[in-house]
mmCIF file of C-alpha atoms in Angstrom:
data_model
loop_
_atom_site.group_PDB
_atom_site.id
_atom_site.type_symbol
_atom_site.label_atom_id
_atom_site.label_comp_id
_atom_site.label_asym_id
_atom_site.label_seq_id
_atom_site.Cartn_x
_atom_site.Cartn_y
_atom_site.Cartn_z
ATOM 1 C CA UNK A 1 95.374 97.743 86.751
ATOM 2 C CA UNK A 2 96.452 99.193 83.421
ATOM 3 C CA UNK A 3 99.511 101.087 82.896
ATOM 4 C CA UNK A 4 98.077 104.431 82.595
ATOM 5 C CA UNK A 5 96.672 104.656 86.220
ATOM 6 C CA UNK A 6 99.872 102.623 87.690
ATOM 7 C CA UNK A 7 101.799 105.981 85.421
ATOM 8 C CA UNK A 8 99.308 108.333 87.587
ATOM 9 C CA UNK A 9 99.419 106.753 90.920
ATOM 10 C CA UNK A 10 103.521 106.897 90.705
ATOM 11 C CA UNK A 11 103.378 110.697 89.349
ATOM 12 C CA UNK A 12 101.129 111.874 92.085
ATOM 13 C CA UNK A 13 102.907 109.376 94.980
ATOM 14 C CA UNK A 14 106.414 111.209 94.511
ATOM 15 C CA UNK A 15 104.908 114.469 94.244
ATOM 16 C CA UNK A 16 103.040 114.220 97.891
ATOM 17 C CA UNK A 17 105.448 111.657 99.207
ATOM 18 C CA UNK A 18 106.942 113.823 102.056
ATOM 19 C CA UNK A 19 103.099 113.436 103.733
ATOM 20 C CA UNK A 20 104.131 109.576 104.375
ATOM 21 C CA UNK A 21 107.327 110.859 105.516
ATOM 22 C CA UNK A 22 105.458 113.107 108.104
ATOM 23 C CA UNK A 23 103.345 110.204 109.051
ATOM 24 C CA UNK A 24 106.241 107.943 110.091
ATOM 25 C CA UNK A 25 108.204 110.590 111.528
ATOM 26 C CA UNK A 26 105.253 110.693 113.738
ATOM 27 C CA UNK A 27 104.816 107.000 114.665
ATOM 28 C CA UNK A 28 108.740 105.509 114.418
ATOM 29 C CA UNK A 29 111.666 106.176 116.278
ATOM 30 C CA UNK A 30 113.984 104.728 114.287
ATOM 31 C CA UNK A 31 115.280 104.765 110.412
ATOM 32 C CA UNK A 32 114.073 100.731 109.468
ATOM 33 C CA UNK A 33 110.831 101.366 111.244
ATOM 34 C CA UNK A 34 110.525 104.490 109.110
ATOM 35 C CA UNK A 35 111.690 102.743 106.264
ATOM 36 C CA UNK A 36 109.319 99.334 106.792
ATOM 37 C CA UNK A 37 105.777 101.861 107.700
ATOM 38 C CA UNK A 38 106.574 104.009 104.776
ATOM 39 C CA UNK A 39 106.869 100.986 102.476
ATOM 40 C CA UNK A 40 103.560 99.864 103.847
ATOM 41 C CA UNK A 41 101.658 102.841 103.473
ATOM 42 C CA UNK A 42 102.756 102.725 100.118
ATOM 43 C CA UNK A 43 101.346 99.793 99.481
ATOM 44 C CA UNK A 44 98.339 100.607 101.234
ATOM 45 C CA UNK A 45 97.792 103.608 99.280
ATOM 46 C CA UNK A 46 98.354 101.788 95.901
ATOM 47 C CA UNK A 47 95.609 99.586 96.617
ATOM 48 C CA UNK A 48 93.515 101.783 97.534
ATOM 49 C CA UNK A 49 94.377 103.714 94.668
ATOM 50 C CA UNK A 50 91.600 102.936 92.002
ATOM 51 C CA UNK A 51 88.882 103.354 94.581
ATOM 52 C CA UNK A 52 90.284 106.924 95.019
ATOM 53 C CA UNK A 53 87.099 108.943 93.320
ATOM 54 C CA UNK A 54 88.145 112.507 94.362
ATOM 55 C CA UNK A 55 85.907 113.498 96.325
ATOM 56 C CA UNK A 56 88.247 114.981 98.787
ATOM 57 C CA UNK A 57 91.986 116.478 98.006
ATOM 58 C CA UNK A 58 94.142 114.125 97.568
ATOM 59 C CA UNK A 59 96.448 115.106 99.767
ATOM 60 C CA UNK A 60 93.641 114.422 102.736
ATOM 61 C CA UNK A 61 93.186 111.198 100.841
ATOM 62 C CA UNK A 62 96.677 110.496 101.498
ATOM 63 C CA UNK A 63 96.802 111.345 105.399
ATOM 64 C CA UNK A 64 93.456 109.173 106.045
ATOM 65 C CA UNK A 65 95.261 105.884 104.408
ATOM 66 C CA UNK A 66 98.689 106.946 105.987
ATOM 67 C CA UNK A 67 97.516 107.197 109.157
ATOM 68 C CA UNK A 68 95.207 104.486 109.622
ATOM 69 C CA UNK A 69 97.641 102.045 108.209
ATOM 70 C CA UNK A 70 99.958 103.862 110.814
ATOM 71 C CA UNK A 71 98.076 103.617 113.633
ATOM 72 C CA UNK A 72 96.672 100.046 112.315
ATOM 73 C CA UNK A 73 100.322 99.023 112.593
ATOM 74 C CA UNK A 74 101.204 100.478 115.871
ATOM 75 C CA UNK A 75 98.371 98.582 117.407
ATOM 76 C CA UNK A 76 99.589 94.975 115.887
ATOM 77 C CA UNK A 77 103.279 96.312 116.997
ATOM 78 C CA UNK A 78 103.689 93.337 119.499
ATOM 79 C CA UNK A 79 102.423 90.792 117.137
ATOM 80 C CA UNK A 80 104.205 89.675 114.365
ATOM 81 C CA UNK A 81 102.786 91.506 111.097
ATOM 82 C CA UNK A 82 102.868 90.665 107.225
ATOM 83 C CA UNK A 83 103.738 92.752 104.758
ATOM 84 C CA UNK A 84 103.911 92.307 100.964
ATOM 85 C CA UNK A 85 106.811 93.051 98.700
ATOM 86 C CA UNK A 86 106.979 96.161 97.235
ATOM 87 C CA UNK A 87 108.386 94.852 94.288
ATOM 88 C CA UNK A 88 105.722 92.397 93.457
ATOM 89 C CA UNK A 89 102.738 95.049 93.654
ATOM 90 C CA UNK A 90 104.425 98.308 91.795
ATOM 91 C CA UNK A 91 107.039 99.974 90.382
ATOM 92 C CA UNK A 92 109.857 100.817 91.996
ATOM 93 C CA UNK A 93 109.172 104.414 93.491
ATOM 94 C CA UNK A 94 112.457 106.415 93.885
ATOM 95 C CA UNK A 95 111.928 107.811 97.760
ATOM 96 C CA UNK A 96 113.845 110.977 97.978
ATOM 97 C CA UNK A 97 115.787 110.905 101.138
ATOM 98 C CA UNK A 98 114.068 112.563 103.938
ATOM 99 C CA UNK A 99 115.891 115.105 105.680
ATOM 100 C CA UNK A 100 116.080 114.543 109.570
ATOM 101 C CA UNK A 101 118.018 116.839 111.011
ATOM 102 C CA UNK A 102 115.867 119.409 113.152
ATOM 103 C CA UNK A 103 116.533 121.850 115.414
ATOM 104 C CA UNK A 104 116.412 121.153 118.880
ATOM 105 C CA UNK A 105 112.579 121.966 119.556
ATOM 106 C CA UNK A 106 111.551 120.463 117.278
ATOM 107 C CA UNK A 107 113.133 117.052 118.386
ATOM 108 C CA UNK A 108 111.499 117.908 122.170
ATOM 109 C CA UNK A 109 108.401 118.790 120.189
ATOM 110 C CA UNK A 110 108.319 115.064 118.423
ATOM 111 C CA UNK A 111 109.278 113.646 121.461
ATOM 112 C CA UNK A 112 106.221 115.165 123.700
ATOM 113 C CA UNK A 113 103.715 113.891 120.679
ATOM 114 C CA UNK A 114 105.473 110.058 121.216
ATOM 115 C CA UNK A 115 103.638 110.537 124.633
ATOM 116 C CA UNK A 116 100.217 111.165 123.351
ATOM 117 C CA UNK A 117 98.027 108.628 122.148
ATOM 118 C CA UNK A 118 97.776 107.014 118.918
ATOM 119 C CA UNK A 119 94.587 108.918 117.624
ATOM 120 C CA UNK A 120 95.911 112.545 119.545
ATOM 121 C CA UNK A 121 98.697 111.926 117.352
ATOM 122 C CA UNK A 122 97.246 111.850 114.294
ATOM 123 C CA UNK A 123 95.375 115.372 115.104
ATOM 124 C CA UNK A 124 98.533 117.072 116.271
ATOM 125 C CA UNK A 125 99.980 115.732 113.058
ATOM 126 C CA UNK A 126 97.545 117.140 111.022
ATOM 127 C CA UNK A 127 97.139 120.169 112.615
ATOM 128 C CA UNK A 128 100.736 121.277 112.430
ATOM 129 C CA UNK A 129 100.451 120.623 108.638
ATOM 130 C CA UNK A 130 98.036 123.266 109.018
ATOM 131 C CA UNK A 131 95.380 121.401 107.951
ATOM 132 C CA UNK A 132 92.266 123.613 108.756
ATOM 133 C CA UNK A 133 89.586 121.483 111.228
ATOM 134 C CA UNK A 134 86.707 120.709 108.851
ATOM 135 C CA UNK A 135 89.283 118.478 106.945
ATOM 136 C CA UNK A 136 90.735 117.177 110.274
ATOM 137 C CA UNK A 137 87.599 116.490 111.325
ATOM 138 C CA UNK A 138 87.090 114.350 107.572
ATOM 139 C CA UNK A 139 90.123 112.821 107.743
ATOM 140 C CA UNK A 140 89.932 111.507 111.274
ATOM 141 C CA UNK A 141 85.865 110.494 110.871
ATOM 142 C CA UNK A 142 85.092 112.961 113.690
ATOM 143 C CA UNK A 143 82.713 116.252 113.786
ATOM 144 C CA UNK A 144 84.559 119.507 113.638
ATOM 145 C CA UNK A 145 83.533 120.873 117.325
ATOM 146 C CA UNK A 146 85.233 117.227 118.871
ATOM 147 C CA UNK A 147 88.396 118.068 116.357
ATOM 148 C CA UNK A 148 88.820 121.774 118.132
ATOM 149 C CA UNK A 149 87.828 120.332 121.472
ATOM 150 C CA UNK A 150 90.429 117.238 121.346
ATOM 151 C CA UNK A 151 92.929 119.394 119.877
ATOM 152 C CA UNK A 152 92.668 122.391 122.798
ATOM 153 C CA UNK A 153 93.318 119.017 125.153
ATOM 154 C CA UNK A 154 96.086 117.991 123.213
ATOM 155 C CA UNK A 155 97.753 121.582 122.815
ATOM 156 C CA UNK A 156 97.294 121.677 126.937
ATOM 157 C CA UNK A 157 99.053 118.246 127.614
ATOM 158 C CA UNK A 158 101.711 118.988 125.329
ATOM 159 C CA UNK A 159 102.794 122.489 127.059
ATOM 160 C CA UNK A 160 102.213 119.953 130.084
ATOM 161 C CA UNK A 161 105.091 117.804 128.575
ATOM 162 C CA UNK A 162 107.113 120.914 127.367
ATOM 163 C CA UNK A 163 106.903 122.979 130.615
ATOM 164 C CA UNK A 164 106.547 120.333 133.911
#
């Protein structure tokens, strides 16, 4: 890959970075898990990188690869899974450190979506982003009315969770 996409890919990466973060907030629980699926959606997203035509924002561009690679990994969690240096593929990327400390609802909040499913997840994720439904619906590979649908489910199971 020549130098002047690898400048791009880094530019735009630490600009949008905090959407990885989101992602494994979403799918760890601890800070080496976070750590270990953010380095592999980095790499996941560099690859992909140069196939990246922009047809879609790149910020939903971003969320698709992060969250497949997410939920890719949490599915292969009980086998063991390989990963490839960092190192050996890009730069170094400086990560910013991402600020965990939240208020107390919003650590009940994260811990009601750890009881939803993998793909319900990934909605409620991008729905609190305020991503608007036609690109949840893109993002996710699903038509618009099953994103609203799902996502009325979801919003009733979590004030399930919230309020027993």
């Amino acid at each position: 890959m020549n130098k002047e996409l690898e400048h791009k890919f880094i530019l735009e990466f630490e600009q949008n970075q905090n959407i990885v973060h989101k992602v494994c907030r979403i799918y760890t629980s601890n800070q080496d898990a976070h750590n270990d699926l953010f380095q592999e959606i980095a790499i996941q997203l560099w690859k992909a990188y140069p196939k990246f035509r922009g047809e879609s924002k790149l910020s939903t561009w971003m969320y698709r690869i992060g969250l497949n690679t997410a939920i890719t990994l949490y599915r292969k969690s009980k086998r063991s899974i390989v990963t490839q240096d960092i190192d050996s593929v890009l730069y170094k990327i400086e990560s910013t450190s991402y600020d965990d400390t939240e208020e107390e609802q919003l650590k009940l909040m994260y811990k009601a979506i750890h009881q939803l499913t993998d793909i319900d997840k990934a909605l409620i994720f991008l729905y609190l982003e305020e991503i608007n439904y036609k690109e949840i619906a893109e993002t996710m590979g699903i038509s618009e009315v099953n994103a609203r649908v799902r996502m009325n489910r979801i919003k009733t199971r979590l004030k399930t969770i919230l309020n027993p």
